[in-house]
mmCIF file of C-alpha atoms in Angstrom:
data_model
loop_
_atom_site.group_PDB
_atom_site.id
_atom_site.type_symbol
_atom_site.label_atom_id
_atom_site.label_comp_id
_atom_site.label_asym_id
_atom_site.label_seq_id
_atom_site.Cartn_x
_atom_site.Cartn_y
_atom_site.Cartn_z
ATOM 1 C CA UNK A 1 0.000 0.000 0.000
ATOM 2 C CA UNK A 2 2.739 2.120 0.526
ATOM 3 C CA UNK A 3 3.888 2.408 -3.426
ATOM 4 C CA UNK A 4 0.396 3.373 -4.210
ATOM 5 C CA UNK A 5 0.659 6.982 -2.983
ATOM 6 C CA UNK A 6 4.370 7.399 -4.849
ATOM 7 C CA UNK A 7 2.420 5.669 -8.184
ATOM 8 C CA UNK A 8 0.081 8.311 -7.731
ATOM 9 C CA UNK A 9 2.616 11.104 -7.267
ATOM 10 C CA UNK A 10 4.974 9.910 -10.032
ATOM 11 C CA UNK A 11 2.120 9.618 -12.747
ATOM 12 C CA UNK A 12 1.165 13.496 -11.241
ATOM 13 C CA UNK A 13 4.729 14.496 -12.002
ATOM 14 C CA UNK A 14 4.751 13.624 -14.882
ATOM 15 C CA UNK A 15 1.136 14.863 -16.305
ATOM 16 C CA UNK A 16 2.597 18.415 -15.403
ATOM 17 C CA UNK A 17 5.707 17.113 -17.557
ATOM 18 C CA UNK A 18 3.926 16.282 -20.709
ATOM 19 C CA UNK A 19 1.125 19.252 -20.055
ATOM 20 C CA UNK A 20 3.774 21.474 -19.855
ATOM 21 C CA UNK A 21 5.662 20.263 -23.188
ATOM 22 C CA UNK A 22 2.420 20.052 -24.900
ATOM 23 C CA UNK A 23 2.023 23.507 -24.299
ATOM 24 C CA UNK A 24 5.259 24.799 -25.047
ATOM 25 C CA UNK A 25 5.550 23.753 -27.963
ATOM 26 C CA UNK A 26 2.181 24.563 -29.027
ATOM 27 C CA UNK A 27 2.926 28.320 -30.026
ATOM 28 C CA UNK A 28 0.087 30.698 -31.619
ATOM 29 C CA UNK A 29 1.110 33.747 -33.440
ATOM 30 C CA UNK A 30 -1.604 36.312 -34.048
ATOM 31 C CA UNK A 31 -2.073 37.480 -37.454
ATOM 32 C CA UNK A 32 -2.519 41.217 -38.509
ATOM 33 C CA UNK A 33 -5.735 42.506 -38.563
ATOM 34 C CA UNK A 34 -5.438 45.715 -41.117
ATOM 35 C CA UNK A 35 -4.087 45.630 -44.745
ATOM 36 C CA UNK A 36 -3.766 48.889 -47.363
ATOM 37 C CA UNK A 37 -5.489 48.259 -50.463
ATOM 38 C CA UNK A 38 -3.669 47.187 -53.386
ATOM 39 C CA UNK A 39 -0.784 45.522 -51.216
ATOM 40 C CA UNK A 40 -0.080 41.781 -50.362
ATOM 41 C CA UNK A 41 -1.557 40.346 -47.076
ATOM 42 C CA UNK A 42 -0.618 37.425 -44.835
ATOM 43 C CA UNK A 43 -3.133 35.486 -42.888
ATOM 44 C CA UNK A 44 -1.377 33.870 -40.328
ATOM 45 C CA UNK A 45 -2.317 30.245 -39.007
ATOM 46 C CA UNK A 46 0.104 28.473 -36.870
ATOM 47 C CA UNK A 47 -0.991 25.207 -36.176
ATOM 48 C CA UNK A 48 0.301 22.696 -32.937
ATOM 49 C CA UNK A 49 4.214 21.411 -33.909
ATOM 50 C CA UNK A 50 4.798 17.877 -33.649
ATOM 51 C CA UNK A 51 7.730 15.724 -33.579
ATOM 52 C CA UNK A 52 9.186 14.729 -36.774
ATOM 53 C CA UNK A 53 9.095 11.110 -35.865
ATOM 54 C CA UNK A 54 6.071 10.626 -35.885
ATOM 55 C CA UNK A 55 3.692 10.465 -38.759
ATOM 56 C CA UNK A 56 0.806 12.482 -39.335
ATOM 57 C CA UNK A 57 -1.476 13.586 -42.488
ATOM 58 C CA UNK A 58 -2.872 17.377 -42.304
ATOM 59 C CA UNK A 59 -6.137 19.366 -43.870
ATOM 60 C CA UNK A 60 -6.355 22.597 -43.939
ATOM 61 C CA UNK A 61 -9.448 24.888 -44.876
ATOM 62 C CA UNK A 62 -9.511 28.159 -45.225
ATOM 63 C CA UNK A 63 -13.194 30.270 -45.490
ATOM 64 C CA UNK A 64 -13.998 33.806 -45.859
ATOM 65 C CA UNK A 65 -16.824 35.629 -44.594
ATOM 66 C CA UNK A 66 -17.898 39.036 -45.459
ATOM 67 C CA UNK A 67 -19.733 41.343 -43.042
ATOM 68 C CA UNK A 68 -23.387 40.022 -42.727
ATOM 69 C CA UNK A 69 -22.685 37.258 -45.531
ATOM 70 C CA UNK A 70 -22.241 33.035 -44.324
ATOM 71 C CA UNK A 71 -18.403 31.578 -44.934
ATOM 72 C CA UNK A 72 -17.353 30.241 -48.533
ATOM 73 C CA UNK A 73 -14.689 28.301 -49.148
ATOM 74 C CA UNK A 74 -11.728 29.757 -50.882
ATOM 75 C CA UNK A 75 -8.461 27.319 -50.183
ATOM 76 C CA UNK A 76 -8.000 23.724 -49.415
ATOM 77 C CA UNK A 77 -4.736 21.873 -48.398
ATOM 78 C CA UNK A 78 -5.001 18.372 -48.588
ATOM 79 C CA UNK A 79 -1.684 16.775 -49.935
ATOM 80 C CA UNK A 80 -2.101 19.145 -52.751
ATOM 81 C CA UNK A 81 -3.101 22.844 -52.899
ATOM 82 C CA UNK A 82 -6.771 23.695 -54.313
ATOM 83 C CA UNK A 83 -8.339 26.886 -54.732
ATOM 84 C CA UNK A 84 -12.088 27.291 -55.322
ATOM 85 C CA UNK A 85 -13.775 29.721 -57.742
ATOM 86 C CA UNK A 86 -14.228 33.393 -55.208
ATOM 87 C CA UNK A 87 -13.401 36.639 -55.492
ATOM 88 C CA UNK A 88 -9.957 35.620 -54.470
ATOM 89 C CA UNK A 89 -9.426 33.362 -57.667
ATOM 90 C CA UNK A 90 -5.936 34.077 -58.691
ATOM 91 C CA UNK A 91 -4.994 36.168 -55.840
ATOM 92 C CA UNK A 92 -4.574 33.522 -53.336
ATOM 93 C CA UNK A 93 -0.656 32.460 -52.291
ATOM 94 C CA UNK A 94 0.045 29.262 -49.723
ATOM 95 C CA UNK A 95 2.702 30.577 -47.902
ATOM 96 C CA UNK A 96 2.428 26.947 -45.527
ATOM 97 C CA UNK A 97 6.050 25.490 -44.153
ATOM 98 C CA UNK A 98 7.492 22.028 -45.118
ATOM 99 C CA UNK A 99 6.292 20.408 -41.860
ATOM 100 C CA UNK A 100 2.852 21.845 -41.981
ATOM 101 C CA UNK A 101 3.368 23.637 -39.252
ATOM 102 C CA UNK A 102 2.564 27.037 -40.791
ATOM 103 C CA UNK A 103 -0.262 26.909 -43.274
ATOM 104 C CA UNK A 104 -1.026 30.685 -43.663
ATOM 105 C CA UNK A 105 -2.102 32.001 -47.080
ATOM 106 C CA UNK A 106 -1.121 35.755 -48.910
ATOM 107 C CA UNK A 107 -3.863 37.130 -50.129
ATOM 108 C CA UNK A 108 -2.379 39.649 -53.121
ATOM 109 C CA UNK A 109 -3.689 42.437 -54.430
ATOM 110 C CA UNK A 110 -6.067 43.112 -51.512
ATOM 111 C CA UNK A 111 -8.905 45.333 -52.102
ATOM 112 C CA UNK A 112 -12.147 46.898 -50.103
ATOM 113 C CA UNK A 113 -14.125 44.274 -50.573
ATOM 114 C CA UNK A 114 -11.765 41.626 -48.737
ATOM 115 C CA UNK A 115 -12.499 43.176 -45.547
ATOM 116 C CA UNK A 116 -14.733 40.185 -43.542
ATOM 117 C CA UNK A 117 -13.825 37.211 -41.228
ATOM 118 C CA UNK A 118 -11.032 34.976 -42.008
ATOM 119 C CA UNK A 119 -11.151 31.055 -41.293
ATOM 120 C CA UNK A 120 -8.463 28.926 -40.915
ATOM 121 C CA UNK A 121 -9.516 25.532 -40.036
ATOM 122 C CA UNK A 122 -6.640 22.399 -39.033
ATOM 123 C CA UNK A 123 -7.411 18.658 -39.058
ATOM 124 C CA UNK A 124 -4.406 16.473 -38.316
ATOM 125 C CA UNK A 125 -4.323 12.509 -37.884
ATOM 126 C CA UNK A 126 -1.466 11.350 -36.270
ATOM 127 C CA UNK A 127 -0.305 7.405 -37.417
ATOM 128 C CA UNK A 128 0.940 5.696 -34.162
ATOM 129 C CA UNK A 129 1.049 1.771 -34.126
ATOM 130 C CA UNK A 130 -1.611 1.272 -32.026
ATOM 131 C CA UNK A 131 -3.969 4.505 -32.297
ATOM 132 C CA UNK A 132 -4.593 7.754 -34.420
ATOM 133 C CA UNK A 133 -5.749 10.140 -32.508
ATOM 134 C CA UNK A 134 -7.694 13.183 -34.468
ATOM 135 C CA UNK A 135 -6.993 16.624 -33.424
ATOM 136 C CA UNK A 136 -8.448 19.656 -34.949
ATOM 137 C CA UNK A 137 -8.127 23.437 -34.026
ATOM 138 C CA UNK A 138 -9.687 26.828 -35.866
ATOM 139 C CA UNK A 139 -8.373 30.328 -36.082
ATOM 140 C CA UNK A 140 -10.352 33.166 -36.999
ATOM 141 C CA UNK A 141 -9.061 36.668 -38.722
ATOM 142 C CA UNK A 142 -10.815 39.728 -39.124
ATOM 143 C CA UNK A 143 -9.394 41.935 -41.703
ATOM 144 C CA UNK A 144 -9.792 45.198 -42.434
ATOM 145 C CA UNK A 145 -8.747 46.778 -45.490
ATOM 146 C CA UNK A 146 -8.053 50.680 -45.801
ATOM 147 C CA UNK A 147 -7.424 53.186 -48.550
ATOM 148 C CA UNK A 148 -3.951 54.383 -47.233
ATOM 149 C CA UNK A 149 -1.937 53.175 -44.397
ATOM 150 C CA UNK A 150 -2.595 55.314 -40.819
ATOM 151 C CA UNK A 151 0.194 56.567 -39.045
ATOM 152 C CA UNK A 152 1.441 54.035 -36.220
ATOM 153 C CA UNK A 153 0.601 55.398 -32.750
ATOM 154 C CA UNK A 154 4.307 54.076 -31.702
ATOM 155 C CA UNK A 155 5.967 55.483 -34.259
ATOM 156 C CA UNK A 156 4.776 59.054 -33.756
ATOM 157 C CA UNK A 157 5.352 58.550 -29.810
ATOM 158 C CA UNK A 158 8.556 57.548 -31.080
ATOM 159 C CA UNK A 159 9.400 60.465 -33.052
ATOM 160 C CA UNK A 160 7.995 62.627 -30.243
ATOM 161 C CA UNK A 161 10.664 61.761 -27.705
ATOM 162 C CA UNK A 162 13.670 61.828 -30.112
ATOM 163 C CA UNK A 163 12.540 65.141 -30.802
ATOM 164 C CA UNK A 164 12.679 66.443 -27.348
ATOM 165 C CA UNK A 165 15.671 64.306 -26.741
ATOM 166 C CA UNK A 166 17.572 66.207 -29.360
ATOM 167 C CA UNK A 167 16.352 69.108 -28.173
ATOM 168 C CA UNK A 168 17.097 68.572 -24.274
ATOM 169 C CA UNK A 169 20.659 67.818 -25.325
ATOM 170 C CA UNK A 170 21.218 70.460 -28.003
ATOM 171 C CA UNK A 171 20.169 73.226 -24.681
ATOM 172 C CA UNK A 172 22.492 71.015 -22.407
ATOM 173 C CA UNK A 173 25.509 71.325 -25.033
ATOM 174 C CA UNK A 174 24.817 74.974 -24.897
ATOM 175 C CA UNK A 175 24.999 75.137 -21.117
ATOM 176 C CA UNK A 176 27.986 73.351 -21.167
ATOM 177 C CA UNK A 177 30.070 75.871 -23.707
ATOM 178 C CA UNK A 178 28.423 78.344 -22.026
ATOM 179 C CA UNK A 179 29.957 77.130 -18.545
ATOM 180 C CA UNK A 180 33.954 76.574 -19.917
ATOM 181 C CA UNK A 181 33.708 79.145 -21.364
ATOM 182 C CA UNK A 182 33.156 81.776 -18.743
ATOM 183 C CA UNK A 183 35.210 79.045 -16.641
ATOM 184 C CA UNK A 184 38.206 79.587 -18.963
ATOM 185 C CA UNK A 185 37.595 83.446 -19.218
ATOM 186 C CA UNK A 186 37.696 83.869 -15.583
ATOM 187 C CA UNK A 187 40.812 81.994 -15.634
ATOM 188 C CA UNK A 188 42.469 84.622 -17.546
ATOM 189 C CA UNK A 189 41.723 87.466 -16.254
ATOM 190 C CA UNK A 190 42.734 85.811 -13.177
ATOM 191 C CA UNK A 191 46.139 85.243 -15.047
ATOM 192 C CA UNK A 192 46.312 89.019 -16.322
ATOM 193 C CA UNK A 193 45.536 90.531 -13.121
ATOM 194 C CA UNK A 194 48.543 88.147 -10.792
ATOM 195 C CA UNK A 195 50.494 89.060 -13.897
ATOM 196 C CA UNK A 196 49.800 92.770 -13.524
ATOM 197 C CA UNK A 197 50.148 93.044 -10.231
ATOM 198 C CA UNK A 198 53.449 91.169 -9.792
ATOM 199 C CA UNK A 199 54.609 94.083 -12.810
ATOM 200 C CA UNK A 200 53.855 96.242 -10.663
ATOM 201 C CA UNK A 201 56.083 95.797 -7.990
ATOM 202 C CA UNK A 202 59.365 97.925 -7.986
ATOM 203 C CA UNK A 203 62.846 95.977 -9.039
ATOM 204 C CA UNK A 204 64.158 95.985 -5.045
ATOM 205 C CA UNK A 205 60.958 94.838 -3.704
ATOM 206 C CA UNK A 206 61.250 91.887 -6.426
ATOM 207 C CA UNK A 207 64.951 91.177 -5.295
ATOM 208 C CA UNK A 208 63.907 90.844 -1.589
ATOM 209 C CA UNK A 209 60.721 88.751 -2.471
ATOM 210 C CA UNK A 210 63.630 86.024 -3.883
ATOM 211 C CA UNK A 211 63.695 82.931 -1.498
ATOM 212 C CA UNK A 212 67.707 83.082 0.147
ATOM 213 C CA UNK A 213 69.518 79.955 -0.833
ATOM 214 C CA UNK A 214 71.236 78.341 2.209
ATOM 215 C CA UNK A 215 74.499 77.172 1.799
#
């Protein structure tokens, strides 16, 4: 009875294990949500990585939605690449890795009337010896498109504070001259006046200001 509870713990120890590797390397990379008409456009669609040992067979669907409308299908992975008749035939790119781990597609060209909800849908079968499990996972896009690209709200913070950080150090540059050079101004009139002053001083009075030499 006593290797029951350290069963118990062991198998717990290692359920966090293999949660926590299932998770890490499960990564999900959101895609942009705002093109500029007339450019190219990436819908991103990361799907779960898997080992390369093991075998596994992958379909992916993509569907588009316009505002109010129901989704259509306009791309199909599934060991080859299809793309059905839309308003996206011809402009549609599979940008999808080797190891089917990224299946995003470029939409080119994009115009107004892309704008809607994006669907990227995964099904993957893995082949083990004894089972093959099914997993399947969804990602949705909305995209906007827009006549002309706004102004990042970064950026222009961006250029803010290198403005006033050129400006902070052009006035402290200025201070500093400023400061050496009254520093080195007072330094020679400091000079002239000691200079003056020991000019001054009659030929005797310089003879007896001499330091005697002891012998």
């Amino acid at each position: 009875m006593a290797a029951l509870p350290r069963l118990v713990c062991a198998s717990g120890v290692a359920l966090v294990v293999w949660a926590g590797f299932c998770s890490a390397v499960c990564v999900e990379v959101p895609s942009e949500t705002e093109a500029v008409q007339g450019t190219h456009m990436k819908l991103l669609c990361i799907s779960c990585m898997k080992r390369e040992e093991v075998t596994a067979s992958t379909v992916v669907e993509w569907f588009y939605r316009p505002e109010g409308g129901k989704d259509e299908p306009i791309y199909e992975y599934r060991k080859t690449n299809h793309e059905f008749p839309s308003r996206f035939s011809g402009r549609l790119q599979w940008n999808g890795s080797k190891d089917m781990q990224d299946v995003s597609i470029t939409v080119l060209n994009v115009t107004l009337n892309d704008s809607g909800i994006y669907t990227c849908n995964i099904t993957r079968e893995f082949e083990f010896e004894i089972h093959r499990p099914l997993f399947t996972s969804s990602r949705l896009i909305h995209l906007t498109v827009v006549e002309e690209a706004g102004e990042d709200f970064t950026s222009v913070i961006s250029e803010i504070m290198m403005y006033i950080l050129l400006v902070f150090l052009t006035l402290w540059l200025l201070i500093e001259m400023v400061y050496c050079y009254r520093k080195v101004s007072k330094a020679e009139e400091a000079a002239q006046e000691s200079a003056t002053d020991y000019l001054a001083i009659p030929s005797e009075n310089k003879e007896n200001c001499a330091v005697p030499v002891e012998e």
